[in-house]
Amino acid sequence: MASVEHIKKHIKSVEDTHKITNAMYLIASTKLRKAKSDLDHTRPYFNALQAQIKRIFRINSDLDNKYFYPIDNTWKRSDTYACLVITADKGLAGAYNQNVIKETKKLIDEHPKTKLFVLGEYGRHYFEEHNVKIEQSFMYTASNPTMHRAREISSILLDLYDKNKVGKIYVIYTDLKSGLVGEAKSTRLIPFHRAQFSDVNNDKKVVHNLQFYPSLTEVLDNIMQSYISGYIYSALVDSFCCEQEARMQAMNSANDNAIKLLDELSIQYNRVRQAGITQEITEISAGAKARKRKDENVWKTEE
């Protein structure tokens, strides 16, 4: 049985750990609220971009664009994929990072000619340790997603796509579902299917009096580049929100386990302490009885 001092040290260690996990829970909660606010503030802009893309296809549904599958299904692009993988900078977030890694490995298994572009220290270290080639590591912190960084990432990926060095671009990230439930998913960023921007309420061409300068095609190109940057930014913020939510759940579980362990250790401490007191009382009582018997024997000898 453990000694009283050993149990006291164990209790102190659990209490210190409980303070750390509780602090991490509070920090993650604050970061989550801020990130969700940032995402909510940017969504109207990208919703407006999507509406403009729909308007362009209502004007000319046969418009050809490099970011969309061709209408005649004649696909003549590179069979190499580019994949942006978004992980966290650190662990302590449950299965958040492992789920992203699992989706990435699945894509690589299905299509070995995939170039990895990694954001996040966890993913970078994982692929390096497992000798998986990384085409480029974005040395940004995953804990500070910004539109500027999303544009830089988008520019690099689109440059490869425009030069036909890659035929498709995928993004593997953790999507923030309703109820703050994160789900790791692999999404083909480009090329798009036209159905993604079709207007179910109005599939016919419309007569318009708008002028597109320098041309409708170039306007669509420009809008699509902004839309793709926005999608990447959304993926960065969604991933960050899910990371904080996963960390909150992990730290909450750690807090519950710490409280449960402290209760068990307190009971064990009281039992050991009570056993020690009982043993001391027993020893004192036995010593007193022995001394009494010795005194009685002395008196009988003197008589």
mmCIF file of C-alpha atoms in Angstrom, residues 31-44 144-145 233 237:
data_model
loop_
_atom_site.group_PDB
_atom_site.id
_atom_site.type_symbol
_atom_site.label_atom_id
_atom_site.label_comp_id
_atom_site.label_asym_id
_atom_site.label_seq_id
_atom_site.Cartn_x
_atom_site.Cartn_y
_atom_site.Cartn_z
ATOM 1 C CA LYS A 31 -10.162 31.583 -29.312
ATOM 2 C CA LEU A 32 -13.156 29.654 -30.653
ATOM 3 C CA ARG A 33 -15.558 32.550 -30.075
ATOM 4 C CA LYS A 34 -13.209 35.012 -31.811
ATOM 5 C CA ALA A 35 -12.594 32.731 -34.814
ATOM 6 C CA LYS A 36 -16.326 32.091 -35.300
ATOM 7 C CA SER A 37 -16.961 35.821 -35.190
ATOM 8 C CA ASP A 38 -14.312 36.428 -37.876
ATOM 9 C CA LEU A 39 -15.801 33.719 -40.083
ATOM 10 C CA ASP A 40 -19.335 35.088 -39.708
ATOM 11 C CA HIS A 41 -18.146 38.555 -40.715
ATOM 12 C CA THR A 42 -16.525 37.339 -43.953
ATOM 13 C CA ARG A 43 -19.236 34.969 -45.173
ATOM 14 C CA PRO A 44 -21.502 37.672 -46.691
ATOM 15 C CA ASN A 144 -3.861 32.795 -36.899
ATOM 16 C CA PRO A 145 -5.765 32.346 -40.175
ATOM 17 C CA TYR A 233 -9.658 31.148 -45.918
ATOM 18 C CA VAL A 237 -10.890 29.300 -40.082
#
